Amino acid sequence: MKTKIEERWGTHPDDVKKYDTAQLRKEFLVEKLFSPDEVLMVYTHNDRLIIGGVMPVNEALKLETVDLVRSEYFCERREAGIVCIENEGIVSVDGNDYKLAYKDALYIGRGSKEVFFKSLNASEPAKFYFASSPAHTAHPTTLITKELRRTRELGVKAMSNERTLNQLILNEITPCCQLQLGLTEIKEGSVWNTMPPHTHSRRMEAYFYFKVPDKQSVCHFMGKPQETRHIFMANEQAVISPSWSIHSAAGTSNYTFIWAMCGENLDYDDMDTFTADKLR
């Protein structure tokens, strides 16, 4: 079977207070998203976001619909954002080919019927990470390369949080319904992301961590600001962040992560920030 999907339920913050390490990881951590010649997905009931990984090696892989969404084809009622995280590949949307190199993204609008992934070189297979949310209208499929993506330098060395924010799918870059997505690179010598942290009650978020060196780890912080929890994460793992939860991390080295949001609005800066001294 080339497509596999896992279902995750929504959780109440009062319940999460009682979780031990094993249950916290079971509910929020996505441990595996890439397998040769397979499409792996996780469906969360938090705003019905789907995240997934595609690694085509010997053949092109189709983005198939799944029973959880009960649609004729995957993007019948959904939009999707795809990022190439390793090597180069091609994403074909209804017969149109889009070449993606590292950090390139592709926005796929609602109503796109056939989506295929393939690598340019089987000996160096591409890896594609994607996020998908329900969409109420159709927007054009758009390739976002370095000419379109918006880059912001954030943080300071003294606080160990120097990072480069690459905004890839935002309404200011390409029309979209509710999905927003970007890629943040932590600079060498820095470890923190999203510090001070924030929540945004009007949308949820998922973080996908990659380029984590061998034998290193990222400690992801979640929970309500006054009731935080942590999850240690390895390379190419993702974590689900409900709308009530902070989402921040520190690594034992620098790393890169993709953030994907969906929910009530498209205002990127709509967030409630908490200074570090207020966290518990």
XYZ file of C-alpha atoms in Angstrom, residues 102-103 149-154 161-168 182-188 190-193 210-211 254-259:
35
model
C 15.434 22.668 -1.787
C 13.203 25.262 -0.029
C 9.366 33.851 -0.948
C 9.744 36.569 1.670
C 12.716 36.415 4.026
C 13.067 38.052 7.435
C 16.069 37.963 9.774
C 14.967 37.512 13.387
C 17.756 32.789 18.738
C 19.202 34.133 15.482
C 17.167 32.690 12.644
C 16.031 33.243 9.084
C 12.275 33.164 8.488
C 11.239 32.146 4.970
C 7.566 32.893 4.356
C 6.367 30.636 1.546
C 6.937 28.753 5.947
C 10.431 27.501 6.726
C 12.674 28.791 9.513
C 16.430 28.171 9.670
C 18.149 28.419 13.056
C 21.630 29.856 12.622
C 24.762 28.119 13.859
C 21.650 29.563 18.170
C 19.146 27.034 19.501
C 15.811 28.734 20.208
C 12.819 29.137 17.919
C 14.557 18.521 9.977
C 18.279 18.990 9.376
C 20.949 24.358 15.180
C 18.203 22.919 12.932
C 15.480 23.862 10.450
C 11.713 23.566 10.735
C 8.570 24.065 8.674
C 5.532 25.636 10.285
